[in-house]
PDB file of C-alpha atoms in Angstrom:
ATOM      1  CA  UNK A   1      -3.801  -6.550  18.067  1.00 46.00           C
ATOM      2  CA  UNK A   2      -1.759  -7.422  14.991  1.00 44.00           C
ATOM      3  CA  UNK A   3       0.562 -10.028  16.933  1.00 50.00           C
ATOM      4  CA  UNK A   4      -2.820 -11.797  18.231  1.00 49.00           C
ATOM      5  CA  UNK A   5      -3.417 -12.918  14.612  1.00 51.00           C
ATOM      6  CA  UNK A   6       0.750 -13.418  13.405  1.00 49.00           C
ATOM      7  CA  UNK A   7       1.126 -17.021  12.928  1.00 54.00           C
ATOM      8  CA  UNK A   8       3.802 -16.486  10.555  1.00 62.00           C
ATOM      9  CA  UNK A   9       3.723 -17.386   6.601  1.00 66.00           C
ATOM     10  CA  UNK A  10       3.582 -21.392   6.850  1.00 74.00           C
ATOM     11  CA  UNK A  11       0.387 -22.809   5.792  1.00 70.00           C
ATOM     12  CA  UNK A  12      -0.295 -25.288   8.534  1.00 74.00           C
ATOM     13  CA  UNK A  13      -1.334 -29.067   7.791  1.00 79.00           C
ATOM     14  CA  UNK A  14      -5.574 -29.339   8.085  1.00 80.00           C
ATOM     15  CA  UNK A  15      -5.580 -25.150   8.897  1.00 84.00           C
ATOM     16  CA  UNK A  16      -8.799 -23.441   7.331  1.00 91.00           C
ATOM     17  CA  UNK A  17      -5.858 -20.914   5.990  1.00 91.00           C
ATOM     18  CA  UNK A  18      -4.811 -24.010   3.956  1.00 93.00           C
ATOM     19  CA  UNK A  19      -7.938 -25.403   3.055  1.00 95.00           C
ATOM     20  CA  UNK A  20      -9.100 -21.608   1.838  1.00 96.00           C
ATOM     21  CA  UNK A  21      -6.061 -21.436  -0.385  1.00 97.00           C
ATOM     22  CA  UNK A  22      -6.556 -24.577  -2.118  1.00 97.00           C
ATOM     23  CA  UNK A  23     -10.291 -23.639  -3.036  1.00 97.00           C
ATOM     24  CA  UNK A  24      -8.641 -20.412  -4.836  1.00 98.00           C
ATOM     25  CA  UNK A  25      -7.710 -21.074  -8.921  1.00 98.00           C
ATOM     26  CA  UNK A  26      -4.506 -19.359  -9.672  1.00 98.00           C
ATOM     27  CA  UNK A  27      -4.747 -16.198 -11.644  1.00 98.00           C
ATOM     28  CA  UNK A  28      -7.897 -15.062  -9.847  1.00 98.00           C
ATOM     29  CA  UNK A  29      -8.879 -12.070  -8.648  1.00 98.00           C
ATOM     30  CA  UNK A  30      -9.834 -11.977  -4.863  1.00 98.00           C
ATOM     31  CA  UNK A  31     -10.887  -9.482  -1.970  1.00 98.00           C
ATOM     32  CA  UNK A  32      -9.556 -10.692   1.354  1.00 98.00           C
ATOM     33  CA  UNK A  33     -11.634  -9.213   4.365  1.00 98.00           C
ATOM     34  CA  UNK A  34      -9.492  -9.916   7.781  1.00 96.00           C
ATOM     35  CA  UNK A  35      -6.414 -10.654   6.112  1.00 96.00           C
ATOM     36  CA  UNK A  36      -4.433 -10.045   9.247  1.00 94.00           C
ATOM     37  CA  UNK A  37      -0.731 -10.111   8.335  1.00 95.00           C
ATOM     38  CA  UNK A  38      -1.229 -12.108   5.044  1.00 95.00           C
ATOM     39  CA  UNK A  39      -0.676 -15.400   5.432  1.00 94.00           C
ATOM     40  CA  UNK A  40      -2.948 -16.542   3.134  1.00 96.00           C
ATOM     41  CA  UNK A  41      -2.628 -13.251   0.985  1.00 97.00           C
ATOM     42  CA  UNK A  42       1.041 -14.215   0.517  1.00 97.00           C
ATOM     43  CA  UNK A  43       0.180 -17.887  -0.466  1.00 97.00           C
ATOM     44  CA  UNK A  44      -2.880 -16.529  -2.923  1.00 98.00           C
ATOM     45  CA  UNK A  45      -0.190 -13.830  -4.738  1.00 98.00           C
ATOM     46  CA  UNK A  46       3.238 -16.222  -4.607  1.00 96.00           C
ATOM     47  CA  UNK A  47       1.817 -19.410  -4.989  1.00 95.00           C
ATOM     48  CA  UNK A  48      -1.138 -18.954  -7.293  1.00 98.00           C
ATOM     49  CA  UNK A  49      -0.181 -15.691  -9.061  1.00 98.00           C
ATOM     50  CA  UNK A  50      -3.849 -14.047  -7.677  1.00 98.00           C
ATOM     51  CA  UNK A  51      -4.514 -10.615  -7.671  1.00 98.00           C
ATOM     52  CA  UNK A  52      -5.942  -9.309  -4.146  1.00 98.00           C
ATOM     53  CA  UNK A  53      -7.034  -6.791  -2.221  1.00 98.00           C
ATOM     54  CA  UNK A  54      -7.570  -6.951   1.137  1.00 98.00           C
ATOM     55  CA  UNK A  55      -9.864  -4.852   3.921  1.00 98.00           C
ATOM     56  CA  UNK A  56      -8.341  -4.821   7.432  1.00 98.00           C
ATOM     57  CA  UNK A  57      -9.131  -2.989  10.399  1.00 97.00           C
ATOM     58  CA  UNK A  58      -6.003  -3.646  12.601  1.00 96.00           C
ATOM     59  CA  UNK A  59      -3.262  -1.046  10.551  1.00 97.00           C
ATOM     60  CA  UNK A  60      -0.109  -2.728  11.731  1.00 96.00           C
ATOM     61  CA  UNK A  61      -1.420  -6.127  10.582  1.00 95.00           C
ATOM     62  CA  UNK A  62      -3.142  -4.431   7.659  1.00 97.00           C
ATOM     63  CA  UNK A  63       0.104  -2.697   6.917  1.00 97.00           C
ATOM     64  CA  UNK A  64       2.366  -6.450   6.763  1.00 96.00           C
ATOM     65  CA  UNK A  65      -0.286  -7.752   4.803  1.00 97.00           C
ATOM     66  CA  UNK A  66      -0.344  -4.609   2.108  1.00 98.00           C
ATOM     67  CA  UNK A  67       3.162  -5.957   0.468  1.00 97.00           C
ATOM     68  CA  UNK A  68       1.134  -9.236  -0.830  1.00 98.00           C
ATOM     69  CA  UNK A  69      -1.811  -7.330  -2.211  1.00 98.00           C
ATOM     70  CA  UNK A  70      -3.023  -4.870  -4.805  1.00 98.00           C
ATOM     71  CA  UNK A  71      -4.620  -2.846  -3.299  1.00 98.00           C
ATOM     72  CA  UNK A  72      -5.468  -2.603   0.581  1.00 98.00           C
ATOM     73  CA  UNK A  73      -8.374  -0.723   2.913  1.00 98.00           C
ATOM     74  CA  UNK A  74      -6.513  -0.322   6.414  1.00 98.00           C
ATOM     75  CA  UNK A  75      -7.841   1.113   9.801  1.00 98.00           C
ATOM     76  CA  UNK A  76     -10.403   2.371  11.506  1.00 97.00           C
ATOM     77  CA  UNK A  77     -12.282   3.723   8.625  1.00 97.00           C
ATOM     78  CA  UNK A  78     -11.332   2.374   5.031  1.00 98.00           C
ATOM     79  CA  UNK A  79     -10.975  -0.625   6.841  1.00 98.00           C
ATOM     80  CA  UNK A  80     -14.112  -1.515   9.282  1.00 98.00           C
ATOM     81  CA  UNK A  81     -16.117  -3.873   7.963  1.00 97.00           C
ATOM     82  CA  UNK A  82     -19.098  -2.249  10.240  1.00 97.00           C
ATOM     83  CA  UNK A  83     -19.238   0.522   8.278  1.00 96.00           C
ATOM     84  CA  UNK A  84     -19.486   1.003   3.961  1.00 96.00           C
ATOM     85  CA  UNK A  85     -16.705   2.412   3.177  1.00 97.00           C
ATOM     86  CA  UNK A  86     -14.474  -0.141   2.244  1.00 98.00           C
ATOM     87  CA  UNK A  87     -17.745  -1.098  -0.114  1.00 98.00           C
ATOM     88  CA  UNK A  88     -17.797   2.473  -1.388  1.00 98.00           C
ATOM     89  CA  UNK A  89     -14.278   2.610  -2.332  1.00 98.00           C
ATOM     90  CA  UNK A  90     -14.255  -1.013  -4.667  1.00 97.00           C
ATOM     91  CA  UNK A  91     -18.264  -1.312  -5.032  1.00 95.00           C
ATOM     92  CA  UNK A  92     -16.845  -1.230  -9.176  1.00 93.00           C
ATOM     93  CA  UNK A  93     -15.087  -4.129  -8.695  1.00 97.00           C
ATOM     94  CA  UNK A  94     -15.864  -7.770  -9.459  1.00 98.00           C
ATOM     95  CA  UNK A  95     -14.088 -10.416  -8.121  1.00 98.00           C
ATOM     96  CA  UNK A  96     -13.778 -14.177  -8.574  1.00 98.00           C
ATOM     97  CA  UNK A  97     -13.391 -15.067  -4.987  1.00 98.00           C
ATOM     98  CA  UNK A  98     -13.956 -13.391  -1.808  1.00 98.00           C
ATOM     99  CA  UNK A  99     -12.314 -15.306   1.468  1.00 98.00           C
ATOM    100  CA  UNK A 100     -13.905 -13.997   4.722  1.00 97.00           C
ATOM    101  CA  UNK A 101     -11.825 -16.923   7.634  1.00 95.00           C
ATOM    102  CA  UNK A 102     -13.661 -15.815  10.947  1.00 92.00           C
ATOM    103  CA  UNK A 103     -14.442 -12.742  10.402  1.00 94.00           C
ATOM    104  CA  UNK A 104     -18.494 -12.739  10.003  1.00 92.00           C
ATOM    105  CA  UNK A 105     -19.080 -13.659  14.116  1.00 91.00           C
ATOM    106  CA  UNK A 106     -17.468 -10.059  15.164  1.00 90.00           C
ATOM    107  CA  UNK A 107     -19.640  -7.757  12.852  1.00 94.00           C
ATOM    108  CA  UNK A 108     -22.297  -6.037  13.736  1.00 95.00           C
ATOM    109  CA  UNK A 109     -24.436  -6.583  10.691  1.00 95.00           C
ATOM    110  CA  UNK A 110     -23.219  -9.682   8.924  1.00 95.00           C
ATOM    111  CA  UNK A 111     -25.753 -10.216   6.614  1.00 95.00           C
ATOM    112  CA  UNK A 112     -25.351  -6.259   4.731  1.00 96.00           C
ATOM    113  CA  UNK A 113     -21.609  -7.512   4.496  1.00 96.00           C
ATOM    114  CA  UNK A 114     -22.575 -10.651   2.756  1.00 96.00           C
ATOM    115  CA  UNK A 115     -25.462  -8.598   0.629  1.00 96.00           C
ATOM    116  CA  UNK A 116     -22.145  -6.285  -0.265  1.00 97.00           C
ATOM    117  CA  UNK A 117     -19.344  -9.377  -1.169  1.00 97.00           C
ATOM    118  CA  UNK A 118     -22.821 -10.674  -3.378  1.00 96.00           C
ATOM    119  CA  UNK A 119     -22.683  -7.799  -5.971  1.00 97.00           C
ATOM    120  CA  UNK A 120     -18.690  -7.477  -5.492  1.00 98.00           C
ATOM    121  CA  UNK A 121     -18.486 -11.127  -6.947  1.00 98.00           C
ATOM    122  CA  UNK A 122     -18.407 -12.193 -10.745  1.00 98.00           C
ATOM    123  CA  UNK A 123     -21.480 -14.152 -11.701  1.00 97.00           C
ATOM    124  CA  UNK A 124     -19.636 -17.461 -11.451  1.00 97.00           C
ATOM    125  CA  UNK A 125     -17.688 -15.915  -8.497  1.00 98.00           C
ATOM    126  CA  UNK A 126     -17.436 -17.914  -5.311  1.00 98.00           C
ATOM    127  CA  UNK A 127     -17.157 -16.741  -1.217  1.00 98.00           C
ATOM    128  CA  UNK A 128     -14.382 -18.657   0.579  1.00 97.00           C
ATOM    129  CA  UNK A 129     -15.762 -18.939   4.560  1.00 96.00           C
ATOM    130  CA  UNK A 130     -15.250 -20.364   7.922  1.00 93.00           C
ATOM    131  CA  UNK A 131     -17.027 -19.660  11.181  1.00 90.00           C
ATOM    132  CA  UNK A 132     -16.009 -21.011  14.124  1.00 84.00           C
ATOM    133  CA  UNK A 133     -17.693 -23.559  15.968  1.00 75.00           C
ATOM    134  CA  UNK A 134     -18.627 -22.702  19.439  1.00 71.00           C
ATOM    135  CA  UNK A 135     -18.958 -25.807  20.379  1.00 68.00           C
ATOM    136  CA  UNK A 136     -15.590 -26.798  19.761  1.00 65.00           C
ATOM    137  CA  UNK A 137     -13.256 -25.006  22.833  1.00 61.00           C
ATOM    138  CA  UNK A 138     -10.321 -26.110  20.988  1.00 59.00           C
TER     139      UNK A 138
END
């Protein structure tokens, strides 16, 4: 699964990866759910000295990624957004940004997981997101 989502550590020109990075301020604090291998957990920690944690379900990916963060919920259990969890284990934390890129259309429940990321975020925090459109087939 992990090599499905490995497009390398280059931000690409017009990506949402891009785009997601540049809404972050540097020196945040941010949860990452889906980070994959880290691309843009490596951008948010090297480029704009964040602090992040991230929740993955895939443990190889979830593994590459954990070098870039703080603190990281991996596999099957810590990591599955479809269960609580990864809530239970950081529901004390507040963040300043939470980036969820295409992650909401595979969970079962989407809207607990946004109720969740609502009281994880700082009062003036913000959530960084991108759906897909199914319209588009590119």
């Amino acid at each position: 699964m992990s090599r499905k989502y490995d497009f390398g550590y280059e931000l690409e020109a017009g990506s949402t990866n891009e785009w997601a990075v540049a809404q972050i301020a540097p020196s945040s604090k941010v949860l990452e759910l889906g980070s994959a291998v880290g691309n843009v957990t490596k951008h948010l920690k090297e480029m704009k000295n964040c602090i992040v944690d991230i929740v993955e379900i895939d443990v190889e990916s979830g593994t590459i990624a954990s070098q870039f963060a703080r603190r990281a919920l991996i596999g099957l259990t810590d990591g599955n957004l479809n269960l609580d969890i990864w809530y239970k284990k950081i529901c004390g934390e507040k963040y300043d940004y939470v980036v969820i890129l295409d992650v909401l259309e595979h969970l079962d429940d989407p809207e607990q997981t946004l109720k969740f990321l609502k009281n994880l975020l700082k009062d003036d925090g913000k959530i960084v997101t991108s759906i897909p459109n199914i319209a588009n087939n590119a």
